[in-house]
Coordinates of C-alpha atoms and ligand atoms in Angstrom, one line a residue:
M149 CA 48.0 45.6 23.1
S150 CA 47.1 42.3 21.5
R151 CA 45.6 39.6 23.7
V152 CA 47.4 36.2 24.3
A153 CA 45.6 33.1 23.2
L154 CA 46.5 29.5 23.9
V155 CA 45.3 26.7 21.7
T156 CA 45.9 23.1 22.9
G157 CA 46.5 20.6 20.1
G158 CA 47.1 23.7 18.2
S159 CA 49.6 22.6 15.6
R160 CA 47.5 20.1 13.6
G161 CA 44.0 19.6 12.3
I162 CA 41.3 21.9 13.6
G163 CA 43.7 23.3 16.2
A164 CA 46.1 24.5 13.6
A165 CA 43.3 26.3 11.8
I166 CA 42.2 27.9 15.1
S167 CA 45.8 29.1 15.9
A168 CA 46.1 30.6 12.4
A169 CA 42.7 32.3 12.5
L170 CA 43.5 33.9 15.9
K171 CA 46.9 35.1 14.7
N172 CA 45.2 36.6 11.7
A173 CA 42.7 38.3 14.0
G174 CA 45.6 40.0 15.9
Y175 CA 46.2 37.7 18.9
K176 CA 49.6 36.6 20.2
V177 CA 49.1 32.8 19.8
A178 CA 50.8 29.9 21.6
A179 CA 50.1 26.5 20.1
N180 CA 50.4 23.5 22.5
Y181 CA 51.1 20.0 21.2
A182 CA 51.7 16.7 22.8
G183 CA 54.1 14.6 20.7
N184 CA 54.5 15.2 17.0
D185 CA 57.7 17.4 17.0
E186 CA 58.0 17.3 13.2
A187 CA 54.5 18.6 12.6
A188 CA 55.0 21.3 15.3
A189 CA 58.3 22.5 13.7
A190 CA 56.7 22.6 10.3
F191 CA 53.7 24.5 11.7
T192 CA 55.9 27.1 13.3
K193 CA 58.0 27.5 10.1
E194 CA 54.9 28.0 8.1
T195 CA 52.9 30.3 10.4
G196 CA 55.5 31.9 12.8
I197 CA 53.3 30.7 15.7
P198 CA 55.4 29.3 18.6
T199 CA 54.7 25.8 19.8
Y200 CA 54.9 24.4 23.3
K201 CA 55.1 20.7 24.1
W202 CA 53.2 19.2 27.0
N203 CA 50.7 16.5 27.6
V204 CA 47.3 18.0 28.5
A205 CA 46.4 14.8 30.5
D206 CA 49.1 15.8 33.0
Y207 CA 48.1 18.6 35.4
E208 CA 51.6 19.5 36.6
A209 CA 52.9 19.5 33.0
S210 CA 50.0 21.7 31.9
K211 CA 50.6 24.1 34.8
A212 CA 54.3 24.4 34.0
G213 CA 53.7 24.7 30.2
I214 CA 51.1 27.5 30.8
A215 CA 53.5 29.3 33.1
K216 CA 56.1 29.2 30.3
V217 CA 53.7 30.6 27.8
E218 CA 52.7 33.4 30.1
A219 CA 56.4 34.2 30.9
D220 CA 57.1 34.4 27.1
L221 CA 53.9 36.1 25.8
G222 CA 52.0 37.5 28.8
P223 CA 48.8 36.5 30.6
I224 CA 46.5 34.2 28.7
E225 CA 43.2 35.8 28.0
V226 CA 41.8 33.3 25.5
V227 CA 42.1 29.6 26.0
V228 CA 40.9 27.1 23.4
A229 CA 40.8 23.5 24.8
N230 CA 41.0 21.7 21.5
A231 CA 43.4 18.8 22.1
G232 CA 41.6 15.4 21.7
I233 CA 42.1 11.8 20.7
T234 CA 39.9 8.9 19.6
R235 CA 40.2 5.3 20.7
D236 CA 37.2 3.9 18.9
A237 CA 35.8 0.5 19.5
P238 CA 32.4 -1.0 19.9
F239 CA 31.6 -1.0 23.7
H240 CA 31.9 -4.8 24.1
K241 CA 35.4 -4.6 22.7
M242 CA 36.4 -1.3 24.5
S243 CA 39.2 -1.8 27.0
P244 CA 39.5 0.1 30.3
E245 CA 42.7 1.6 28.8
Q246 CA 40.8 2.9 25.7
W247 CA 38.2 4.4 28.1
Q248 CA 40.8 6.0 30.4
Q249 CA 43.1 7.4 27.7
V250 CA 40.2 9.3 26.1
I251 CA 38.9 10.5 29.5
D252 CA 42.3 11.7 30.6
T253 CA 43.1 13.6 27.4
N254 CA 39.7 14.9 26.3
L255 CA 38.0 15.6 29.6
T256 CA 40.6 15.9 32.3
G257 CA 42.7 17.7 29.7
V258 CA 40.1 20.5 29.7
F259 CA 40.3 20.8 33.5
N260 CA 44.1 20.8 33.3
T261 CA 44.1 23.5 30.6
V262 CA 41.5 25.9 32.1
H263 CA 42.2 25.5 35.8
P264 CA 45.7 27.2 35.7
V265 CA 44.4 30.2 33.7
W266 CA 41.1 30.7 35.5
P267 CA 42.4 32.7 38.6
G268 CA 44.2 35.2 36.3
M269 CA 41.1 35.7 34.2
R270 CA 39.0 36.3 37.4
E271 CA 41.5 38.9 38.6
R272 CA 41.7 40.7 35.3
K273 CA 37.9 40.6 34.8
F274 CA 38.2 39.2 31.3
G275 CA 38.5 35.8 29.8
R276 CA 37.4 33.6 26.9
V277 CA 37.2 29.8 27.4
I278 CA 36.3 27.9 24.3
V279 CA 36.1 24.1 24.4
I280 CA 36.0 22.1 21.2
S281 CA 33.3 19.5 21.7
S282 CA 31.7 17.4 18.9
V283 CA 28.5 16.5 17.2
N284 CA 29.2 13.0 18.6
G285 CA 28.9 14.5 22.1
Q286 CA 25.4 15.7 21.2
K287 CA 24.1 12.6 19.4
G288 CA 26.4 9.7 20.5
Q289 CA 28.2 7.6 18.0
F290 CA 28.7 3.9 17.4
A291 CA 32.1 2.8 18.8
Q292 CA 32.6 6.1 20.7
V293 CA 31.2 5.6 24.2
N294 CA 34.4 7.0 25.6
Y295 CA 34.7 9.9 23.1
A296 CA 31.0 10.8 23.2
A297 CA 31.1 10.9 27.0
T298 CA 34.0 13.4 27.0
K299 CA 32.4 15.6 24.3
A300 CA 29.0 15.6 26.2
G301 CA 31.1 16.4 29.3
D302 CA 32.5 19.5 27.6
I303 CA 29.0 21.0 27.3
G304 CA 28.5 20.5 31.1
I305 CA 31.8 22.1 31.7
V306 CA 31.2 25.3 29.7
R307 CA 27.6 25.7 31.1
S308 CA 29.0 25.5 34.6
L309 CA 32.0 27.7 34.0
A310 CA 29.8 30.3 32.3
Q311 CA 27.8 30.6 35.5
E312 CA 30.9 31.0 37.6
G313 CA 32.6 33.4 35.2
A314 CA 29.8 35.6 34.0
R315 CA 30.2 38.4 36.7
A316 CA 34.0 38.3 36.3
G317 CA 33.8 39.1 32.5
I318 CA 34.6 35.5 31.5
T319 CA 32.7 33.6 28.9
A320 CA 32.9 29.8 28.4
N321 CA 31.4 28.3 25.3
A322 CA 31.6 25.1 23.3
V323 CA 31.9 24.6 19.6
C324 CA 30.5 21.3 18.3
P325 CA 32.1 20.5 15.0
G326 CA 30.5 17.9 12.8
Y327 CA 32.8 15.7 10.7
I328 CA 35.7 17.8 9.5
A329 CA 38.4 16.9 6.9
T330 CA 41.2 16.2 9.4
E331 CA 43.6 13.2 10.0
M332 CA 41.2 12.1 12.8
V333 CA 38.3 11.7 10.4
M334 CA 40.5 10.3 7.6
A335 CA 41.5 7.5 10.0
V336 CA 38.0 6.2 10.0
P337 CA 37.7 3.3 7.5
E338 CA 36.8 4.6 4.1
K339 CA 33.5 2.7 3.8
V340 CA 32.4 3.9 7.2
R341 CA 33.4 7.5 6.3
E342 CA 31.4 7.4 3.1
S343 CA 28.3 6.2 5.0
I344 CA 28.8 9.1 7.4
I345 CA 29.2 11.7 4.6
A346 CA 25.9 10.3 3.2
Q347 CA 24.2 11.4 6.4
I348 CA 25.5 15.0 6.2
P349 CA 22.9 17.1 4.4
A350 CA 25.6 19.4 3.2
G351 CA 27.0 16.3 1.4
R352 CA 30.6 17.0 2.4
L353 CA 33.0 17.1 5.3
G354 CA 33.6 20.5 6.9
E355 CA 36.9 22.4 6.6
P356 CA 39.0 23.2 9.7
E357 CA 38.7 26.9 8.9
E358 CA 34.9 26.7 9.2
I359 CA 35.4 25.7 12.9
A360 CA 38.2 28.3 13.4
R361 CA 35.9 31.1 12.3
C362 CA 33.4 30.1 15.1
V363 CA 36.2 30.2 17.6
A364 CA 37.5 33.6 16.5
F365 CA 34.0 35.0 16.9
L366 CA 33.5 33.6 20.4
A367 CA 36.9 35.0 21.4
S368 CA 36.0 38.5 20.2
D369 CA 34.8 41.3 22.4
D370 CA 31.5 41.3 20.4
A371 CA 30.6 37.9 21.9
Q372 CA 30.5 39.0 25.6
F373 CA 26.9 38.1 26.2
I374 CA 27.2 34.7 24.6
N375 CA 28.0 32.5 27.6
G376 CA 27.5 28.8 28.3
S377 CA 26.4 28.3 24.6
T378 CA 27.2 25.8 22.0
I379 CA 27.8 26.6 18.4
S380 CA 27.1 23.6 16.1
A381 CA 29.0 23.6 12.8
N382 CA 28.0 20.4 11.2
G383 CA 26.5 20.8 7.7
A384 CA 23.0 20.2 9.2
Q385 CA 23.9 16.8 10.5
F386 CA 21.1 17.0 13.1
F387 CA 19.7 14.3 15.3
G388 CA 16.4 13.6 16.8
Ligands
CAA144 N1 26.3 2.0 13.0 C1 25.8 0.7 13.1 N2 26.6 -0.4 13.0 C2 27.9 -0.1 12.7 C3 28.4 1.2 12.6 C4 27.5 2.2 12.8 N3 27.9 3.5 12.7 N4 29.8 1.1 12.4 C5 30.1 -0.2 12.3 N5 29.0 -0.9 12.5 C6 28.8 -2.4 12.5 C7 29.5 -3.0 11.3 O1 28.6 -3.0 10.2 C8 29.8 -4.4 11.8 O2 28.6 -5.1 11.8 P1 28.6 -6.7 11.5 O3 29.4 -7.3 12.6 O4 27.2 -7.1 11.5 O5 29.3 -6.8 10.2 C9 30.2 -4.1 13.2 O6 29.5 -2.9 13.6 C10 31.6 -3.8 13.3 O7 32.1 -4.8 14.0 P2 33.7 -5.1 14.0 O8 33.9 -6.2 14.9 O9 34.1 -5.2 12.5 O10 34.2 -3.7 14.5 P3 35.7 -3.3 14.8 O11 36.1 -3.8 16.1 O12 36.5 -3.7 13.6 O13 35.5 -1.8 14.9 C11 34.9 0.4 14.1 C12 35.3 -1.0 13.7 C13 36.0 0.9 15.2 C14 33.6 0.5 14.7 C15 35.1 1.2 12.8 O14 34.0 0.9 12.0 C16 35.1 2.7 13.0 O15 36.1 3.3 13.2 N6 33.9 3.4 12.9 C17 33.9 4.8 12.9 C18 33.5 5.3 14.3 C19 33.4 6.8 14.1 O16 32.5 7.4 13.5 N7 34.4 7.5 14.7 C20 34.4 9.0 14.6 C21 35.8 9.4 14.4 S1 36.0 11.0 13.9 C22 35.7 11.9 15.3 O17 35.5 11.4 16.3 C23 35.7 13.4 15.1 C24 34.4 14.0 15.5 O18 34.3 14.5 16.6 C25 33.2 13.9 14.6

């Protein structure tokens, strides 16, 4: 029987590519989204993947949404915490609201997504937790104190979960995408984006599918001994 996978933020950007890659690999996929009904409907029409609306920043909403997915499709064995936002501003201009929104969605959102599925994974002695971090969690980024804090936090989360889950057959890993051609990166002012691309040795942005393939590998049975790790897919945008 095919496994059930949940992808948060799974109807757009990198998340949409992950949802599609997991479906192609034979999983029953549920794609969560927060607000863009039109994009979610178009995504379902194109891929046949059902979408479920809730805000990952809200614990009770996450719990209820996950219960609905499990009632519809079965127990979630692969969870991909991908939903994320940016509220970029230089630190001296960053408001407490910009800080809190990013923490609530990107970091607390990971807790809210994984916590409800964790007991079932422990009982069934199998689970895959994959968190989408970022190169900017590894190196920091101008105007992203909030975002970089959450993405660095993701690495601490998976290293800790890995230690707790290892004997229960659960792995927890992070993927750190570099700059990928999505709406999020396209929202960066063009001049800034050009200067960023100039710093990528590959000389280009990544494609969402290049991240999705990393996730599909980490989700597979073959990846059982990879636990607490980070896969960087960034076109060699390394940092010193
Ligand atoms: N390094 C050094 N200096 C920088 C800089 C950088 N990367 N980016 C901007 N600056 C400088 C500018 O040159 C400017 O300097 P001057 O004042 O001397 O001219 C100053 O910082 C900008 O000041 P502003 O008051 O104009 O800034 P602003 O309030 O208008 O904010 C910004 C502009 C939000 C910083 C904008 O430049 C921006 O969005 N930058 C991109 C940040 C970024 O890379 N975000 C990543 C988004 S994609 C993502 O997050 C996905 C992922 O995981 C990779």
